[in-house]
Short mmCIF file of C-alpha atoms in Angstrom, two decimals:
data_model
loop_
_atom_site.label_atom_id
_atom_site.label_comp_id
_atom_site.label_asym_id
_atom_site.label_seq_id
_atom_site.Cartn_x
_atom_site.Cartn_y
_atom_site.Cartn_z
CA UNK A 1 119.13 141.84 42.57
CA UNK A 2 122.64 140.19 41.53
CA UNK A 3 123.96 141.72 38.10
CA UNK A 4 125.60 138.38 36.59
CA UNK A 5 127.99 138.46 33.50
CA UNK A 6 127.60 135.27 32.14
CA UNK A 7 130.61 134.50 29.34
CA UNK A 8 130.48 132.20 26.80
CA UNK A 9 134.38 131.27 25.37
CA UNK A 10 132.95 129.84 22.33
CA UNK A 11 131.64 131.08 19.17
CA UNK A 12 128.92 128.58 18.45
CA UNK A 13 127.30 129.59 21.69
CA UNK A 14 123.13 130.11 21.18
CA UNK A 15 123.42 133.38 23.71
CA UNK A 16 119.68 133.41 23.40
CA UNK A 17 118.85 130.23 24.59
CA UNK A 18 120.95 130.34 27.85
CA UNK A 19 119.34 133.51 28.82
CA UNK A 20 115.74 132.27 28.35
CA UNK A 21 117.26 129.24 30.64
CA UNK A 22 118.85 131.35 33.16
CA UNK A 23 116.19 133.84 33.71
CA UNK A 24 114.11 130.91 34.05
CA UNK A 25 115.99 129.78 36.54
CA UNK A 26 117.03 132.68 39.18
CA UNK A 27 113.81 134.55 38.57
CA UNK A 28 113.27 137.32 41.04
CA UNK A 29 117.26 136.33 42.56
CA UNK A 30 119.13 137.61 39.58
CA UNK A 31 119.77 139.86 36.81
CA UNK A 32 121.33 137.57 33.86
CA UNK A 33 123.63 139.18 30.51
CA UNK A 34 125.09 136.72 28.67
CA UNK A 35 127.60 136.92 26.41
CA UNK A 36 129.92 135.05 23.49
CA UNK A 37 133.29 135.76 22.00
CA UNK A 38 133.52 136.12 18.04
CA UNK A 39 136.60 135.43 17.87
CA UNK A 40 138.34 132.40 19.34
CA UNK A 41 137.49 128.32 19.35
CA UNK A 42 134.03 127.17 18.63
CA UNK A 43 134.27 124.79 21.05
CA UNK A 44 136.74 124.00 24.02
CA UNK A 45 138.13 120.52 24.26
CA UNK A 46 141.44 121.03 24.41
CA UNK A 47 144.11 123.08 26.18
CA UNK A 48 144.92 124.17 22.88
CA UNK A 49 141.33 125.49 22.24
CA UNK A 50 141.49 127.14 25.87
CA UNK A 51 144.99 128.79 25.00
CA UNK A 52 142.72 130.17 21.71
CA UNK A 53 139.83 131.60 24.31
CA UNK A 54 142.19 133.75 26.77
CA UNK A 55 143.18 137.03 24.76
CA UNK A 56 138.79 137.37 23.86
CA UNK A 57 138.33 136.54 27.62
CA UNK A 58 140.76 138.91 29.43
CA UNK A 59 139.87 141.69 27.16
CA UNK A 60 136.05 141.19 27.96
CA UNK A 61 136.19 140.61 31.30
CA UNK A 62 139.11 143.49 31.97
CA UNK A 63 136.24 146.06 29.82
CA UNK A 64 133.21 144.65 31.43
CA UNK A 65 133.18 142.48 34.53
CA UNK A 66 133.60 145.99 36.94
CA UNK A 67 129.88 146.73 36.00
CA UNK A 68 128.39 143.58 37.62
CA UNK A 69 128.68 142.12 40.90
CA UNK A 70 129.89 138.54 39.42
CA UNK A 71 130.71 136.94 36.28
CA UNK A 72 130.42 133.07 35.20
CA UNK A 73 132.37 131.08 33.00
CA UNK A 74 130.13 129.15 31.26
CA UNK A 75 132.13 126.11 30.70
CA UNK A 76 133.45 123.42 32.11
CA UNK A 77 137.01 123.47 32.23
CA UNK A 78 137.25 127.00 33.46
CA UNK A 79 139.06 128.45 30.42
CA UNK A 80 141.66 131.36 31.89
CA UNK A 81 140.49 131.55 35.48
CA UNK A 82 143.48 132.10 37.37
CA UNK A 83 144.20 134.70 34.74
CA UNK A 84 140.74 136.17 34.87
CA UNK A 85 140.85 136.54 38.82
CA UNK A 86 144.31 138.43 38.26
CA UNK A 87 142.41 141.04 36.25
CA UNK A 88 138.91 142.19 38.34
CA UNK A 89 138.35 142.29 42.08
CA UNK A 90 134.61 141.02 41.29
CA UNK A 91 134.02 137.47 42.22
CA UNK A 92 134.60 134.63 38.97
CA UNK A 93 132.76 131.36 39.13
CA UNK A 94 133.88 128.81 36.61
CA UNK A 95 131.63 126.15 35.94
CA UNK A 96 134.00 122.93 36.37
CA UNK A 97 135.06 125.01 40.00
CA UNK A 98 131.11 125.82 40.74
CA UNK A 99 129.14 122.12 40.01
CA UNK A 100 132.53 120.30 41.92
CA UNK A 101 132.26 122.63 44.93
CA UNK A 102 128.15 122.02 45.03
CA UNK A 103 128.19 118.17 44.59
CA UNK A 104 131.38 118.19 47.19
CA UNK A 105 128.02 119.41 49.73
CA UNK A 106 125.91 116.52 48.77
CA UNK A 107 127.91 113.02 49.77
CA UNK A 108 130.87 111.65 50.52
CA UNK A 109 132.54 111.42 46.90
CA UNK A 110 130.80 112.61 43.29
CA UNK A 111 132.03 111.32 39.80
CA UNK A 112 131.91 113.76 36.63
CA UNK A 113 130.49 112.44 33.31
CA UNK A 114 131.82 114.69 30.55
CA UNK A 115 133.03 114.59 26.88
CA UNK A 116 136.06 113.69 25.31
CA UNK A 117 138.89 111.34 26.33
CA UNK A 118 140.88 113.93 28.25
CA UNK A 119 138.14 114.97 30.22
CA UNK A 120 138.72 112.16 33.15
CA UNK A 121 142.75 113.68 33.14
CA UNK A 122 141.81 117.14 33.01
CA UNK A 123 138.77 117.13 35.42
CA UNK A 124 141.06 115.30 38.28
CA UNK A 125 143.46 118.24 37.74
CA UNK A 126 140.65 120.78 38.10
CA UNK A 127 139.26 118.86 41.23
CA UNK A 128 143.14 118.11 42.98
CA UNK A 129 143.63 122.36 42.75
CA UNK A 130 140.57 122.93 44.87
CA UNK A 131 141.37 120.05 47.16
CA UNK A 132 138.88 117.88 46.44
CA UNK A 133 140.91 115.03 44.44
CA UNK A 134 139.76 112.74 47.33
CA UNK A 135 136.46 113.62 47.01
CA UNK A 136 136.21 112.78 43.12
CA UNK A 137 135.33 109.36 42.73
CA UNK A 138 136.10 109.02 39.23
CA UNK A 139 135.97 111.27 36.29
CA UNK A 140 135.07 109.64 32.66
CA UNK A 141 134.66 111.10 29.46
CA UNK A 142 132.43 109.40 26.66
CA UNK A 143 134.14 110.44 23.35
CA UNK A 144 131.33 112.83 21.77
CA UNK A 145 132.73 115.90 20.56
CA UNK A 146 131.36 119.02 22.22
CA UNK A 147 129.50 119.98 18.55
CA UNK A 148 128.13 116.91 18.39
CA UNK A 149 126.43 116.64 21.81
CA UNK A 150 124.57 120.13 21.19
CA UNK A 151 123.82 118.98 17.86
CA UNK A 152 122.51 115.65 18.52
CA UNK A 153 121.72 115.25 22.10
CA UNK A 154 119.41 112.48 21.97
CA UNK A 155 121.99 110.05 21.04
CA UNK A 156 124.72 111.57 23.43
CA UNK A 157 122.42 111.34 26.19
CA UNK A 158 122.18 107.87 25.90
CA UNK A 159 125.93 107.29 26.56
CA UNK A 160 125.99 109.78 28.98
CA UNK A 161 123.37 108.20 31.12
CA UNK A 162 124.67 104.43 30.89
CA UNK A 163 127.95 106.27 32.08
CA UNK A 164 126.72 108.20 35.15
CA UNK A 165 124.41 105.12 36.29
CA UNK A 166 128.01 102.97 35.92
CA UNK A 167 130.05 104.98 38.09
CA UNK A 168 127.53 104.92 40.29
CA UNK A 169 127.51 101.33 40.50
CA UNK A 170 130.75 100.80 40.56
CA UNK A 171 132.31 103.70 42.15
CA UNK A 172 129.85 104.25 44.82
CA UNK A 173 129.29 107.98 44.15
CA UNK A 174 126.73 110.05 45.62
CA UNK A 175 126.32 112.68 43.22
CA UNK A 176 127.43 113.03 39.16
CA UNK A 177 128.30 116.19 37.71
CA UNK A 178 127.58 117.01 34.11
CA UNK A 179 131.58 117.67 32.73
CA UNK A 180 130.32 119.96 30.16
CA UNK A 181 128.00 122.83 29.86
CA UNK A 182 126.58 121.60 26.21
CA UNK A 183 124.90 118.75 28.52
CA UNK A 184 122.93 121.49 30.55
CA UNK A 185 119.42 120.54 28.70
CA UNK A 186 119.83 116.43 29.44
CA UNK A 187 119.89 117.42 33.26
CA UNK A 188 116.36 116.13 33.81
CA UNK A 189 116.52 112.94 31.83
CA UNK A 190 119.70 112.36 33.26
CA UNK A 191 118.57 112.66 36.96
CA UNK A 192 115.23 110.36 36.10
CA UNK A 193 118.29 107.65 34.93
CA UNK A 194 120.59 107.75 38.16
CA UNK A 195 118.89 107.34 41.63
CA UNK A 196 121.59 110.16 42.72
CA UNK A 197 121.60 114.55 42.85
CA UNK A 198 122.62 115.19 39.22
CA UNK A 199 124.34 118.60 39.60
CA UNK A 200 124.18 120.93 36.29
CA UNK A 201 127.53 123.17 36.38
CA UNK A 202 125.90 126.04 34.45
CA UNK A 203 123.46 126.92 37.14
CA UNK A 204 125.84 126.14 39.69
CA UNK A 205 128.48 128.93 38.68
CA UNK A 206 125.92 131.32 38.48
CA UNK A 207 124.45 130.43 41.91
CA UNK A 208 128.01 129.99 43.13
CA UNK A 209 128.48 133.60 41.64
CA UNK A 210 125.28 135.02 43.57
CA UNK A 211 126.57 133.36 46.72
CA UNK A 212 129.75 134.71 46.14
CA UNK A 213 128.40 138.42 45.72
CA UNK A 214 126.60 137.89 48.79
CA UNK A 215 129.22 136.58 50.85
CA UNK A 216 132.38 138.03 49.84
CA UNK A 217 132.77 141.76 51.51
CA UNK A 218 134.90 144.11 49.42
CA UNK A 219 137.04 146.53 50.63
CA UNK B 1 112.52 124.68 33.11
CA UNK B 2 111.98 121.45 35.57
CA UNK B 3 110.03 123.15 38.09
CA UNK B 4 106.53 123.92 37.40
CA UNK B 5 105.29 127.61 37.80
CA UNK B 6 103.86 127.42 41.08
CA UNK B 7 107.56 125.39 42.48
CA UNK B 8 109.25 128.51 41.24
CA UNK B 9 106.59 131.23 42.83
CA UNK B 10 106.37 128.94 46.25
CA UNK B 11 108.26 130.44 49.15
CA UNK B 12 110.68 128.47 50.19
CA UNK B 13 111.27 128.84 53.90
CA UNK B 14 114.89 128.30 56.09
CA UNK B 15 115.46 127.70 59.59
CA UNK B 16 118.93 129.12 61.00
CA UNK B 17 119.53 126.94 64.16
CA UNK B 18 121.87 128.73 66.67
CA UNK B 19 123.35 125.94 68.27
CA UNK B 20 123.86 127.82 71.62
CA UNK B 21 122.04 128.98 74.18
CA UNK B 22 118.91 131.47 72.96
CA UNK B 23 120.55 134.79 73.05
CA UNK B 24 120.52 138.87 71.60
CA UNK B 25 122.51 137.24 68.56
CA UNK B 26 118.93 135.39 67.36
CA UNK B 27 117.25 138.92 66.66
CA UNK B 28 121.16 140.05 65.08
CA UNK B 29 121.54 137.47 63.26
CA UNK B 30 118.00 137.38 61.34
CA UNK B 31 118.50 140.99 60.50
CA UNK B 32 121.26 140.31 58.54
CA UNK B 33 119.98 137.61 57.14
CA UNK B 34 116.55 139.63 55.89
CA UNK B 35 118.82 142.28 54.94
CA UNK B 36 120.63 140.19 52.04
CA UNK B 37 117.68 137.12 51.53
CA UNK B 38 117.03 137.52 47.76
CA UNK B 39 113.34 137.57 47.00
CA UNK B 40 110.95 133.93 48.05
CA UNK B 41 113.02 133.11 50.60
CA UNK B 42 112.73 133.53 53.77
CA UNK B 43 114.51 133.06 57.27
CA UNK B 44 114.15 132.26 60.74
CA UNK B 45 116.44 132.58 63.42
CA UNK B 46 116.33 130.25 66.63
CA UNK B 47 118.39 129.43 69.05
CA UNK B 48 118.63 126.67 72.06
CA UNK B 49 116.57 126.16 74.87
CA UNK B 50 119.48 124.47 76.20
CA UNK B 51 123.67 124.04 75.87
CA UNK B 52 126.34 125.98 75.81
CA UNK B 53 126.91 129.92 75.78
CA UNK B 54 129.40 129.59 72.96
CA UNK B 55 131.09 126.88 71.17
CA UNK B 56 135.49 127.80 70.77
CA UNK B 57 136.65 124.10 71.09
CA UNK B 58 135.50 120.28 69.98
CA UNK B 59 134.03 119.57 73.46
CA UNK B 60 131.74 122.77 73.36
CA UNK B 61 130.35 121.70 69.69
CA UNK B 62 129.70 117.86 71.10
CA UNK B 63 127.60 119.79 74.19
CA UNK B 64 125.71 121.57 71.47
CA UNK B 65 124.66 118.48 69.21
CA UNK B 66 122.13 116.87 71.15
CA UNK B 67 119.59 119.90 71.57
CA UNK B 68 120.51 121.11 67.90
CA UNK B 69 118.94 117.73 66.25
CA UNK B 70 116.22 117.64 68.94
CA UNK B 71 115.19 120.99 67.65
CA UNK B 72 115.51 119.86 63.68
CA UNK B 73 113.63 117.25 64.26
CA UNK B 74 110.86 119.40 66.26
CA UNK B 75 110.65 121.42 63.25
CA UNK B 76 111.97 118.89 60.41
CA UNK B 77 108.48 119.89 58.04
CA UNK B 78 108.30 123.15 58.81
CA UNK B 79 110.83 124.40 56.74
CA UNK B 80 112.18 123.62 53.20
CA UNK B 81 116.16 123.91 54.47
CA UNK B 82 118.29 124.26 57.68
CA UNK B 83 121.68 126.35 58.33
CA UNK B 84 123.62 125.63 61.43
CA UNK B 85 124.61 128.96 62.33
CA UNK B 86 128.10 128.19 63.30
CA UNK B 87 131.63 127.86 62.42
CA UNK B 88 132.52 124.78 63.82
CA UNK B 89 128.98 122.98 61.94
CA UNK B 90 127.77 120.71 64.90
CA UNK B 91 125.39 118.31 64.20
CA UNK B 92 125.52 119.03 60.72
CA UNK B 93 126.46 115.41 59.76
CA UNK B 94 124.04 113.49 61.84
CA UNK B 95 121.34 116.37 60.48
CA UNK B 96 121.90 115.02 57.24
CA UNK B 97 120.72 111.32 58.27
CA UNK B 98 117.46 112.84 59.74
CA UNK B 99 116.21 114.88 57.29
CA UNK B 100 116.24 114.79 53.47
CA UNK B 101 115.94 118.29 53.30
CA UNK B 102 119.25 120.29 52.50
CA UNK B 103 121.25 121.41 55.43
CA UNK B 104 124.49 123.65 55.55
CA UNK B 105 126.84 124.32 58.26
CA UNK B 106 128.32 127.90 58.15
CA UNK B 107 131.95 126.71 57.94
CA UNK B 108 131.43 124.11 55.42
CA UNK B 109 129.62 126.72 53.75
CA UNK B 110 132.41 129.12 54.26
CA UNK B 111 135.33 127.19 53.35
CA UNK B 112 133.08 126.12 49.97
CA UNK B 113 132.70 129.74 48.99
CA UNK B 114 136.30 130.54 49.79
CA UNK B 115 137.17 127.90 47.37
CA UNK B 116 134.98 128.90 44.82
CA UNK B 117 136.28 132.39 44.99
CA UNK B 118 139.99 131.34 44.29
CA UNK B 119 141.91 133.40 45.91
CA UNK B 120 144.39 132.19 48.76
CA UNK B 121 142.81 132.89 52.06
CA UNK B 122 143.34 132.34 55.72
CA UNK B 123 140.95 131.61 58.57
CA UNK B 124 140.68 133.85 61.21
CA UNK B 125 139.66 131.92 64.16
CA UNK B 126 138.26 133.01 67.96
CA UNK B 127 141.10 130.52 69.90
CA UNK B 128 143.62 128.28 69.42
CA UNK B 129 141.65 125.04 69.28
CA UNK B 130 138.94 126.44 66.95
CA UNK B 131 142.18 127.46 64.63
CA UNK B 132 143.29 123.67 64.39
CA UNK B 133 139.91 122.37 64.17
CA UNK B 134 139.10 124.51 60.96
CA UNK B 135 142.26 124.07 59.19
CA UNK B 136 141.82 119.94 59.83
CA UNK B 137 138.09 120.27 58.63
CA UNK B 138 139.14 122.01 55.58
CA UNK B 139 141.37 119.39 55.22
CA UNK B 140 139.11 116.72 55.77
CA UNK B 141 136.18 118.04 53.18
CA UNK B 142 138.94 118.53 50.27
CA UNK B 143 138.52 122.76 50.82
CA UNK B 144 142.40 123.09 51.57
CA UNK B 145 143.33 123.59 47.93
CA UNK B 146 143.65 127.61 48.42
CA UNK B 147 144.19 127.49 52.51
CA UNK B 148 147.12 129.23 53.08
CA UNK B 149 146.69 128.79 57.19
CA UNK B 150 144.83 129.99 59.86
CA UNK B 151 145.37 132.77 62.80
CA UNK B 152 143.34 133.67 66.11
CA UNK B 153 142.11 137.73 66.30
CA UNK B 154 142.79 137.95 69.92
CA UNK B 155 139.18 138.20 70.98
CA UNK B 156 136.71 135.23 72.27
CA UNK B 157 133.14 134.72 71.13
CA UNK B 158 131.83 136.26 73.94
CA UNK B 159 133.83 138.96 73.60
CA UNK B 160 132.85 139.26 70.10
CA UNK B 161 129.13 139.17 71.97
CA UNK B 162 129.93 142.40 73.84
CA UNK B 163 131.17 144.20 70.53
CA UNK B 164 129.09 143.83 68.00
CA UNK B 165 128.39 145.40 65.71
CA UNK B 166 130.89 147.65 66.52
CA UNK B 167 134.37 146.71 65.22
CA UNK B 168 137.22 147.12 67.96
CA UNK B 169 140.52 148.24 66.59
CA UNK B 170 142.23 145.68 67.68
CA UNK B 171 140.47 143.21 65.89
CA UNK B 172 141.53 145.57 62.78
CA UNK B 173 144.39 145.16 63.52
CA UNK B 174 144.70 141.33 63.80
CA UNK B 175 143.31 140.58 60.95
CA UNK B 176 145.74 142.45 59.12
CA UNK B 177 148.22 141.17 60.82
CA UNK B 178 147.33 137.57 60.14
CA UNK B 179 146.86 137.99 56.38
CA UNK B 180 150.39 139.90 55.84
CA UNK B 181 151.96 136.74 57.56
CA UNK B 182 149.59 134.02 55.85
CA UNK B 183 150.39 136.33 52.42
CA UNK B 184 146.85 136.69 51.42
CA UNK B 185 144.31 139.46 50.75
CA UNK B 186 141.50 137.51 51.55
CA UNK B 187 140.16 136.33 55.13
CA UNK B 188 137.66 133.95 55.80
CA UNK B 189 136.08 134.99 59.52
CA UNK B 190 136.08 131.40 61.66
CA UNK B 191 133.40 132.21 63.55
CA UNK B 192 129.66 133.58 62.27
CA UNK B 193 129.80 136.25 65.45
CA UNK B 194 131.48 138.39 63.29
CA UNK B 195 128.44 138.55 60.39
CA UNK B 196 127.30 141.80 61.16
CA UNK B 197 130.82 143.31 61.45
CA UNK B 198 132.14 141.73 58.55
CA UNK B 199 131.53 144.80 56.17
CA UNK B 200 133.26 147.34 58.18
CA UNK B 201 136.44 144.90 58.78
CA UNK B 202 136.76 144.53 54.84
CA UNK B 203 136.73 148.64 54.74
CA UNK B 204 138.98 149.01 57.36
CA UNK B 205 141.24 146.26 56.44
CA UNK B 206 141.52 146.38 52.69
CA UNK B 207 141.09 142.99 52.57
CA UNK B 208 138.49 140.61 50.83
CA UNK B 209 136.49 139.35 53.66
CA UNK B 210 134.40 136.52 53.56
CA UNK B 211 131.46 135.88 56.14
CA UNK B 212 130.28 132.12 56.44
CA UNK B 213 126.82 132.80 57.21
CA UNK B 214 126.20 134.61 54.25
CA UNK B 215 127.80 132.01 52.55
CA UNK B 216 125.56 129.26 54.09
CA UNK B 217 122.79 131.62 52.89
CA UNK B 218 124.20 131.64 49.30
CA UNK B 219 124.55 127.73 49.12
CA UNK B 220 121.30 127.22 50.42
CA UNK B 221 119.53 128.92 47.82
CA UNK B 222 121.89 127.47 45.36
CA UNK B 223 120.56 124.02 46.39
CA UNK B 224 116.71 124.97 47.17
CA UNK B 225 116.98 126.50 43.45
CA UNK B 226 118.33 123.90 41.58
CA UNK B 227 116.31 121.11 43.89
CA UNK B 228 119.40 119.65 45.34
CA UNK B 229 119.92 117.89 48.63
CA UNK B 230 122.41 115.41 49.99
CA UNK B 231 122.02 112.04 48.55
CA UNK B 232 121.15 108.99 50.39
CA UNK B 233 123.16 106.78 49.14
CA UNK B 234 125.81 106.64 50.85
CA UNK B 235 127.51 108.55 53.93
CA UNK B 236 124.17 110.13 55.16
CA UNK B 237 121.95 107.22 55.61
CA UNK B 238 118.80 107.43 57.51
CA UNK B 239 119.39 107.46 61.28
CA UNK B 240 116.65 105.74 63.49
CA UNK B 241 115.81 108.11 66.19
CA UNK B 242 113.93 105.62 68.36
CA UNK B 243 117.38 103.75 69.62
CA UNK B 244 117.88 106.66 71.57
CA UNK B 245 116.58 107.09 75.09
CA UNK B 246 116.47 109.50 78.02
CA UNK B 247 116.36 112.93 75.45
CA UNK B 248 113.26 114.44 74.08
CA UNK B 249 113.41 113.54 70.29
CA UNK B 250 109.64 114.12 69.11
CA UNK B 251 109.69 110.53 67.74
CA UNK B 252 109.82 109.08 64.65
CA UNK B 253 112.45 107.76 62.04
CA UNK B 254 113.61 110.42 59.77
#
């Protein structure tokens, strides 16, 4: 089974709850840790915050990531990544990278619902470095700070869904992506609103990160 | 969480269509793939009662199409998921319009896990025309971002054929080669011959290899786990089957 290092850059993350999730998830595929920093932002929504997650990152993952076959970056924007990579020969999925590359299997273009005004900007800077700029149909963010969401997702969810079913209206999209891991548990009720593949990026990196043990041969 | 207990026991089943002609590489190929299936899913390995020996150029994939979908649809609810066992993905598009059941192509699959790994990487490739066709596929699916080019190893597929598993040291050698002059430690093999060599190349190279069947394996489990397939929406509509005449297509609309 896949040893997966999954990192949390944020200091509100509930560790406990992702692994119950996780485990859940890649039962019998995968063997799940997951980790938070304690020192750093408590949330990322800015590439201020990011700059704030780096030193916590590329001290954990220089320490730890040798003693799995793959560590995920559990969020969005892929905090560090390039850095990261620099640091460990063992494959790094980010999540942004992860649901992008997934949804990019599913139809012709996808559109990314996430959280805060500079997610549309940022997320089309994310998808242009893989390639796939052409392939994003739009990228939107609806304003509701990253606390706020995990806090109260009820009401978030109901923006989030109007969003993803108008960009799939409008935009012609085939698949949405969930721009921020704090969305992961309005996945279902978000695919029962939008008559297209809703792709959680959580899951994805860490599938993306079992693929990517499986398929990537190391000297 | 969404799937209920008996969803996440059930085992889900793949199909890995060879689209050449049935061959030692079947029985090859589905050892490797047992050898790094994680647990519930399992594999099959067929290839074609008809078409071509080996597919190096456009032309060779088109030959192939016709008898790859005639087998999909033969076997279309049999199996949760279907990989097209090749570099060059034929038929993987019109696949898509005839099943709603996921199906991967190994170089999509490749060039998707290349990407998600991050480092630059080249393509080694089995001849000149499979070289340009990979580097405009990449292109075409958005999987260029990290592509720093592509280079041939100097041996065909048959060739490959006669090798395997063995690794020649020429091929070594090429593959070195290629990466030094692409400036990149990381290859992605253009052609799924190679799977069961692909270990000892990254040994004997240095390099970080990575093998697109394993990586079609990967994102197939990726989408059978999270319940993923291509949408319908859009690009992969529903093809009807019947407006075709004079090939055996089992019937039916998909």
């Amino acid at each position: 089974m896949k040893r997966i290092l999954v990192l949390s850059p944020v200091t509100s993350e509930h560790v406990t709850e992702v692994k119950e999730y996780l485990e859940e998830a890649v039962r019998g595929q995968a063997k799940v840790t997951v980790i938070r920093v304690t020192r750093g932002p408590a949330s990322i929504e800015t590439f201020f915050d990011e700059s704030f997650a780096a030193p916590e990152l590329t001290r954990i993952v220089s320490e730890m990531a040798g003693d799995y076959d793959a560590v995920v970056l559990n969020c969005f924007v892929d905090p560090a990544i390039a850095a990261l990579r620099e640091l460990t020969e063992v494959p790094v999925a980010g999540a942004g990278e992860s649901a992008m590359i997934l949804a990019s299997l599913l139809g012709h273009r996808f559109s990314v619902v996430s959280v805060m005004r500079n997610s549309g900007p940022w997320t089309e800077i994310q998808a242009s470095r893989l390639g796939l700029g052409p392939r994003l149909a739009g990228a939107v963010g609806v304003d509701v700070p990253v606390l706020e969401l995990v806090q109260h997702p009820e009401e978030a969810f109901r923006q989030i869904a109007k969003e993803a079913a108008a960009m799939v209206e409008s935009l012609g999209s085939e698949a949405v992506v969930l721009g921020c891991t704090g969305m992961v548990p309005l996945r279902q009720a978000i695919q029962e609103s939008v008559p297209v593949p809703v792709v959680e990026p959580l899951l994805s990196a860490v599938m993306l990160a079992c693929a990517l043990s499986t398929c990537v041969l190391r000297p | 969480m969404s799937r209920g207990e008996e969803g996440a026991r059930r085992l889900r089943r793949v199909l890995v269509i060879n689209p050449v002609l049935q061959s030692p590489w079947d029985d090859m190929d589905k050892e490797c793939l047992d050898t790094v299936a994680p647990g519930g899913f399992s594999f099959d390995v067929e290839g074609l009662p008809e078409g071509p020996a080996a597919i190096m150029s456009a032309a060779d994939a088109r030959l192939a199409e016709p008898a790859v979908l005639s087998l999909l649809l033969k076997r279309r609810w049999d199996y949760d998921a279907f990989l097209i066992n090749c570099f060059g993905d034929p038929a993987l598009r019109p696949s898509r319009e005839v099943t709603e059941r996921p199906v991967l192509g190994a170089g999509e699959s490749g060039l998707a896990c290349a990407s998600g790994f991050g480092r630059r990487f080249a393509v080694a490739s089995v001849s000149d025309r499979a070289l340009r066709m990979s580097v405009e596929y990449a292109r075409e699916l958005g999987l260029h971002g990290r592509l720093a080019g592509a280079f041939t190893v100097g041996m065909s597929v048959p060739d490959l054929l006669d090798a395997a598993p063995r690794v020649p040291e020429a091929l070594v050698g090429a593959v070195v080669t290629g990466a030094r002059e692409h400036g990149v430690d990381t290859v992605l093999l253009g052609c799924t011959g190679m799977a069961s060599m692909a270990p000892e190349i990254a040994r004997r190279t240095g390099l970080f290899i990575i093998e697109p069947l394993r990586a079609a394996l990967g994102l197939v489990v990726a989408l059978l786990t999270m319940g993923l397939s291509h949408s319908r929406a859009g690009l992969y509509m529903a093809a009807d089957t019947s407006k075709v005449a004079g090939y055996d297509l089992g019937g039916g609309c998909a």
